[in-house]
Every structure is written in structure tokens, then in C-alpha cells.
Amino acid sequence: MNLEPFRIAVLISGRGSNLQALIAAQREGRLGGEIVLVASNRRAAAGLLRAEEAGIDTLTLDPGAYSDRASYDSALFARVAEAHPHLIVLAGFMRILDPASIAPWIGRMINVHPSLLPRYPGLRTHQRALEAGDRLHGASVHFVTAELDGGPVIAQAEIAVRTDDTPEALAERLLPREHKLLVASVRALAQGRVRLHAGGVQLDGMPLTAPLQLASDGELRERNQTVRE
Ligand code: GRF
């Protein structure tokens, strides 16, 4: 039996509600791993307080103290590596990353993004979904590659768009689903069920042809097995 905990580092820039969901899941034994470090590029990130309250080590590195992106990212990832994470989770980490710093972590770093990727990488995703007249919106968890919000998608949570939706209403309705999606995705990675292989996502050793779907019971399922809400 492998008794070594699955070590998780979480990178944040702000509120940290996704981080809070991970902390709660860990506390309740639903995460399958241990958050060993929370790192931020902003000292004022509210998520840092959540981490401190949970007794998790924190680290803030100010980009203003570095001459360019590459040197900042190299310093940040060197510090994160000292925590020996098996997985790095970008949970509202609002910076573009230098490809050289990402490279050693490919397959071991994920991001949660509030859209059904490949639709709407980048910002203002809720507004863009409304402007396009989408009937479905959602969130994605994907492996991080050098392409912004562009790595292989592991899993998605879908919500229906209502005719009277505003970007704020959509965001508010999506957020709890996003939290469940991230927790379930981290758990699947911690269990070794999901991995990046040959540029694609594998589940239990088999290539996925479409992202996993978050079902109403909070579990991830292959698309044709999804229990819709
Ligand atoms: C989330 O919507 C996440 O998908 C996006 O930034 C937001 C972060 O929220 N990347 P929080 O800091 O986890 O509350």
C-alpha cells in the first residue's frame, strides 16, 4: 500500500473560492491528497487567508520584484518545486505563464477555467457566451500547456443558459459546479485514474474521446454515461 500522500500545490491570485472547495474536500477526506502549499502573485489575495486558517503553508511572490515574466516564473516554480508537489492546481491564478517554466510540469499541472473549452479561452467568458447566444455554458479543468487555456481538457461541468441571464447570474450559478468539478478532477488525478499520455487524456489507461462530465452526484462520468440534472 502506498502511504505517501498525494501532494498538491495550489496557485491563486484572488478570492480563492476554488481553493476553499479543495480545502473542504481535503478536510472531509474527499480529495485524495493533501494541499501542501498555496502560492500567490498577490499579497492581498483573500485565498491566502483561507489557506492560513486551514494551517497550510503559503508563499507570496511579487512579480514587481522581477525584471520579466521568465525570471518571475522561474523563481515561482523553483519555490513551488521545493514543496515537492505531485500536482500543481491553478485555481484562479490570473497570469500567463512562461513556456519554459511550464515544460517540466506538463501532465502534472491543471487549471480550472470558466467556459466550455475550446470556447472562450481568456477573460470575460460569461459575457462572451451570452453574446454568442450559447444555450450551454460551463467550466473546464484542463492540463496546462504553453497555449493559454489550451491544454487537453480533462472534465467539464455544464449549465443551461437562461434567456434572462446576465454575466453575473451565469457566473454565480456556475461557481458551485466549478468547485465540484475541480474537486472531482483533482481526486481522479490523485487516484491515478486520469493522466496525460501522448498529448491526450487517459482515463484508467484508455484514451478519452471527449472530456469527462460532472454528474449531479459530483462524480465524473464519460459523456454517454452522464446523469443529467
Ligand atoms: C474562477 O472562475 C476560475 O475559473 C477562474 O478564476 C475564478 C477564480 O475564482 N480561473 P476563485 O479565486 O477560485 O474564487
Short mmCIF file of C-alpha atoms and ligand atoms in Angstrom, two decimals:
data_model
loop_
_atom_site.label_atom_id
_atom_site.label_comp_id
_atom_site.label_asym_id
_atom_site.label_seq_id
_atom_site.Cartn_x
_atom_site.Cartn_y
_atom_site.Cartn_z
CA MET A 1 0.00 0.00 0.00
CA ASN A 2 1.28 3.45 -0.90
CA LEU A 3 1.13 5.57 2.24
CA GLU A 4 2.83 8.63 0.77
CA PRO A 5 0.21 11.39 0.49
CA PHE A 6 -0.51 12.88 -2.91
CA ARG A 7 0.93 16.37 -2.54
CA ILE A 8 -0.90 19.31 -4.08
CA ALA A 9 0.26 22.90 -4.56
CA VAL A 10 -2.40 25.50 -5.40
CA LEU A 11 -1.67 28.79 -7.16
CA ILE A 12 -4.14 31.64 -6.70
CA SER A 13 -4.49 35.35 -7.40
CA GLY A 14 -7.66 36.37 -5.60
CA ARG A 15 -10.78 35.27 -3.79
CA GLY A 16 -9.84 31.60 -3.55
CA SER A 17 -13.28 30.03 -3.58
CA ASN A 18 -11.95 27.10 -5.62
CA LEU A 19 -9.15 26.73 -3.09
CA GLN A 20 -11.76 26.72 -0.33
CA ALA A 21 -13.59 23.88 -2.07
CA LEU A 22 -10.33 21.89 -2.21
CA ILE A 23 -9.63 22.60 1.47
CA ALA A 24 -13.16 21.48 2.44
CA ALA A 25 -12.82 18.31 0.37
CA GLN A 26 -9.47 17.52 1.97
CA ARG A 27 -10.94 18.03 5.43
CA GLU A 28 -13.78 15.66 4.61
CA GLY A 29 -11.46 13.05 3.10
CA ARG A 30 -12.84 13.54 -0.42
CA LEU A 31 -9.77 14.99 -2.11
CA GLY A 32 -7.44 12.02 -2.12
CA GLY A 33 -4.50 14.29 -1.41
CA GLU A 34 -3.01 16.96 0.78
CA ILE A 35 -2.60 20.63 -0.04
CA VAL A 36 1.00 21.32 0.94
CA LEU A 37 1.37 24.86 -0.38
CA VAL A 38 -0.74 27.80 -1.54
CA ALA A 39 1.19 30.33 -3.60
CA SER A 40 0.04 33.71 -4.86
CA ASN A 41 1.30 36.55 -7.01
CA ARG A 42 -0.77 38.98 -4.91
CA ARG A 43 -0.25 39.57 -1.21
CA ALA A 44 -3.85 40.82 -0.96
CA ALA A 45 -5.33 37.60 -2.34
CA ALA A 46 -8.14 36.66 0.04
CA GLY A 47 -7.41 33.00 -0.64
CA LEU A 48 -4.16 33.30 1.32
CA LEU A 49 -6.17 33.88 4.50
CA ARG A 50 -8.26 30.80 3.77
CA ALA A 51 -5.04 28.80 3.46
CA GLU A 52 -3.60 30.23 6.67
CA GLU A 53 -6.80 29.47 8.54
CA ALA A 54 -6.51 25.88 7.33
CA GLY A 55 -2.89 25.71 8.53
CA ILE A 56 -1.46 25.38 5.01
CA ASP A 57 1.94 26.87 4.13
CA THR A 58 1.65 29.98 1.95
CA LEU A 59 4.01 31.83 -0.30
CA THR A 60 3.62 35.22 -1.98
CA LEU A 61 5.99 36.27 -4.73
CA ASP A 62 5.57 39.78 -6.12
CA PRO A 63 6.07 39.99 -9.89
CA GLY A 64 7.08 43.64 -9.45
CA ALA A 65 10.36 42.48 -7.94
CA TYR A 66 11.39 40.66 -11.14
CA SER A 67 12.63 42.11 -14.43
CA ASP A 68 10.46 39.95 -16.70
CA ARG A 69 7.97 37.12 -16.86
CA ALA A 70 10.56 34.42 -17.42
CA SER A 71 12.58 35.31 -14.33
CA TYR A 72 9.46 35.63 -12.17
CA ASP A 73 8.03 32.32 -13.32
CA SER A 74 11.35 30.57 -12.91
CA ALA A 75 11.62 31.84 -9.31
CA LEU A 76 7.99 30.97 -8.55
CA PHE A 77 8.19 27.43 -9.87
CA ALA A 78 11.53 26.86 -8.14
CA ARG A 79 9.84 27.73 -4.83
CA VAL A 80 6.79 25.61 -5.64
CA ALA A 81 9.07 22.67 -6.54
CA GLU A 82 10.59 22.85 -3.04
CA ALA A 83 7.22 21.66 -1.73
CA HIS A 84 7.56 18.53 -3.91
CA PRO A 85 4.02 18.58 -5.27
CA HIS A 86 2.71 15.70 -7.35
CA LEU A 87 0.20 18.15 -8.81
CA ILE A 88 0.00 21.92 -9.25
CA VAL A 89 -3.51 23.36 -9.43
CA LEU A 90 -4.03 26.79 -10.95
CA ALA A 91 -7.21 27.94 -9.20
CA GLY A 92 -7.86 31.48 -10.33
CA PHE A 93 -4.17 32.17 -10.96
CA MET A 94 -4.51 35.15 -13.28
CA ARG A 95 -1.14 35.20 -15.01
CA ILE A 96 0.10 33.96 -18.34
CA LEU A 97 2.93 31.51 -17.74
CA ASP A 98 6.30 31.32 -19.41
CA PRO A 99 6.51 28.12 -21.52
CA ALA A 100 9.95 27.24 -20.12
CA SER A 101 8.56 27.19 -16.59
CA ILE A 102 5.55 25.12 -17.61
CA ALA A 103 7.56 22.49 -19.51
CA PRO A 104 8.76 20.39 -16.52
CA TRP A 105 5.21 20.30 -15.14
CA ILE A 106 3.30 19.22 -18.21
CA GLY A 107 0.99 16.40 -17.14
CA ARG A 108 1.32 17.50 -13.51
CA MET A 109 -0.38 20.90 -13.67
CA ILE A 110 -4.07 21.67 -14.21
CA ASN A 111 -6.18 24.81 -14.50
CA VAL A 112 -9.86 25.49 -13.91
CA HIS A 113 -11.43 27.80 -16.46
CA PRO A 114 -14.98 29.19 -16.53
CA SER A 115 -16.03 28.16 -20.04
CA LEU A 116 -16.61 25.04 -22.09
CA LEU A 117 -13.19 24.99 -23.72
CA PRO A 118 -12.19 25.27 -26.51
CA ARG A 119 -14.82 28.02 -26.45
CA TYR A 120 -13.70 31.25 -24.82
CA PRO A 121 -10.15 30.94 -23.62
CA GLY A 122 -9.06 34.11 -21.79
CA LEU A 123 -11.29 36.58 -19.96
CA ARG A 124 -14.98 37.66 -19.86
CA THR A 125 -16.13 34.14 -20.62
CA HIS A 126 -19.69 34.53 -19.28
CA GLN A 127 -20.33 37.65 -21.30
CA ARG A 128 -18.91 36.07 -24.44
CA ALA A 129 -21.14 33.01 -24.03
CA LEU A 130 -24.20 35.27 -23.70
CA GLU A 131 -23.19 37.40 -26.68
CA ALA A 132 -22.82 34.28 -28.80
CA GLY A 133 -26.31 33.11 -27.81
CA ASP A 134 -25.00 29.85 -26.35
CA ARG A 135 -27.59 27.64 -24.72
CA LEU A 136 -24.97 25.73 -22.76
CA HIS A 137 -22.19 27.24 -20.70
CA GLY A 138 -19.86 25.72 -18.17
CA ALA A 139 -16.42 25.22 -16.73
CA SER A 140 -13.44 23.11 -17.73
CA VAL A 141 -10.47 21.57 -15.99
CA HIS A 142 -7.55 21.03 -18.33
CA PHE A 143 -3.90 20.09 -18.31
CA VAL A 144 -1.76 23.20 -18.62
CA THR A 145 0.35 23.55 -21.74
CA ALA A 146 2.09 26.57 -23.23
CA GLU A 147 -1.10 27.54 -25.05
CA LEU A 148 -3.32 29.81 -22.90
CA ASP A 149 -6.33 27.78 -21.65
CA GLY A 150 -5.48 25.41 -24.49
CA GLY A 151 -4.24 22.13 -22.99
CA PRO A 152 -6.14 18.82 -23.17
CA VAL A 153 -9.46 19.07 -21.33
CA ILE A 154 -9.98 16.52 -18.56
CA ALA A 155 -13.51 17.30 -17.47
CA GLN A 156 -16.34 19.80 -17.84
CA ALA A 157 -19.41 20.91 -15.91
CA GLU A 158 -22.30 22.20 -17.99
CA ILE A 159 -25.12 24.54 -17.07
CA ALA A 160 -28.06 25.70 -19.18
CA VAL A 161 -28.13 29.36 -20.14
CA ARG A 162 -31.42 31.11 -19.34
CA THR A 163 -32.94 33.76 -21.54
CA ASP A 164 -32.74 36.38 -18.79
CA ASP A 165 -29.17 35.54 -17.76
CA THR A 166 -26.59 38.22 -17.10
CA PRO A 167 -22.83 37.53 -16.92
CA GLU A 168 -23.08 37.90 -13.14
CA ALA A 169 -26.02 35.49 -12.83
CA LEU A 170 -24.25 32.92 -15.01
CA ALA A 171 -21.05 33.24 -13.01
CA GLU A 172 -22.91 32.81 -9.74
CA ARG A 173 -24.75 29.72 -10.95
CA LEU A 174 -21.65 28.19 -12.44
CA LEU A 175 -19.32 28.68 -9.48
CA PRO A 176 -20.60 25.84 -7.24
CA ARG A 177 -20.46 23.46 -10.20
CA GLU A 178 -16.94 24.65 -10.96
CA HIS A 179 -15.92 23.87 -7.37
CA LYS A 180 -17.29 20.32 -7.61
CA LEU A 181 -15.63 19.87 -10.99
CA LEU A 182 -12.24 20.88 -9.64
CA VAL A 183 -12.52 18.65 -6.58
CA ALA A 184 -13.59 15.64 -8.66
CA SER A 185 -10.80 16.26 -11.18
CA VAL A 186 -8.11 16.53 -8.51
CA ARG A 187 -9.44 13.34 -6.90
CA ALA A 188 -9.26 11.48 -10.23
CA LEU A 189 -5.67 12.63 -10.69
CA ALA A 190 -4.73 11.76 -7.10
CA GLN A 191 -6.18 8.29 -7.59
CA GLY A 192 -4.04 7.91 -10.72
CA ARG A 193 -7.15 7.34 -12.83
CA VAL A 194 -6.57 10.33 -15.11
CA ARG A 195 -3.30 11.15 -16.79
CA LEU A 196 -1.84 12.91 -19.78
CA HIS A 197 -0.48 10.49 -22.34
CA ALA A 198 0.74 11.11 -25.89
CA GLY A 199 -0.86 14.57 -25.88
CA GLY A 200 -4.28 13.33 -24.82
CA VAL A 201 -6.16 12.50 -21.63
CA GLN A 202 -6.39 8.90 -20.47
CA LEU A 203 -8.92 7.52 -18.02
CA ASP A 204 -7.99 4.19 -16.45
CA GLY A 205 -5.42 3.66 -19.19
CA MET A 206 -7.83 4.31 -22.08
CA PRO A 207 -7.80 7.48 -24.23
CA LEU A 208 -10.74 9.79 -23.68
CA THR A 209 -12.54 10.83 -26.85
CA ALA A 210 -14.41 13.65 -25.08
CA PRO A 211 -13.97 15.42 -21.75
CA LEU A 212 -15.46 13.72 -18.69
CA GLN A 213 -18.69 15.29 -17.48
CA LEU A 214 -19.55 16.31 -13.94
CA ALA A 215 -22.72 14.45 -13.00
CA SER A 216 -25.26 15.66 -10.46
CA ASP A 217 -23.78 13.37 -7.80
CA GLY A 218 -20.45 15.22 -8.05
CA GLU A 219 -18.72 12.33 -9.83
CA LEU A 220 -17.07 12.45 -13.24
CA ARG A 221 -18.52 10.26 -15.94
CA GLU A 222 -17.83 9.61 -19.57
CA ARG A 223 -20.22 11.59 -21.70
CA ASN A 224 -22.54 8.76 -22.72
CA GLN A 225 -22.90 7.74 -19.05
CA THR A 226 -23.66 11.21 -17.70
CA VAL A 227 -26.64 11.57 -15.40
CA ARG A 228 -28.11 14.95 -16.32
CA GLU A 229 -29.50 17.31 -13.72
C1 GRF B 1 -12.79 31.10 -11.30
O1 GRF B 1 -13.94 31.40 -12.01
C2 GRF B 1 -11.82 30.35 -12.18
O2 GRF B 1 -12.44 29.51 -13.08
C3 GRF B 1 -11.13 31.45 -12.88
O3 GRF B 1 -10.98 32.47 -11.93
C4 GRF B 1 -12.00 32.34 -10.94
C5 GRF B 1 -11.33 32.22 -9.63
O4 GRF B 1 -12.22 32.23 -8.55
N1 GRF B 1 -9.92 30.97 -13.49
P1 GRF B 1 -11.70 31.89 -7.10
O5 GRF B 1 -10.49 32.76 -6.82
O6 GRF B 1 -11.37 30.43 -7.05
O7 GRF B 1 -12.84 32.24 -6.19
#
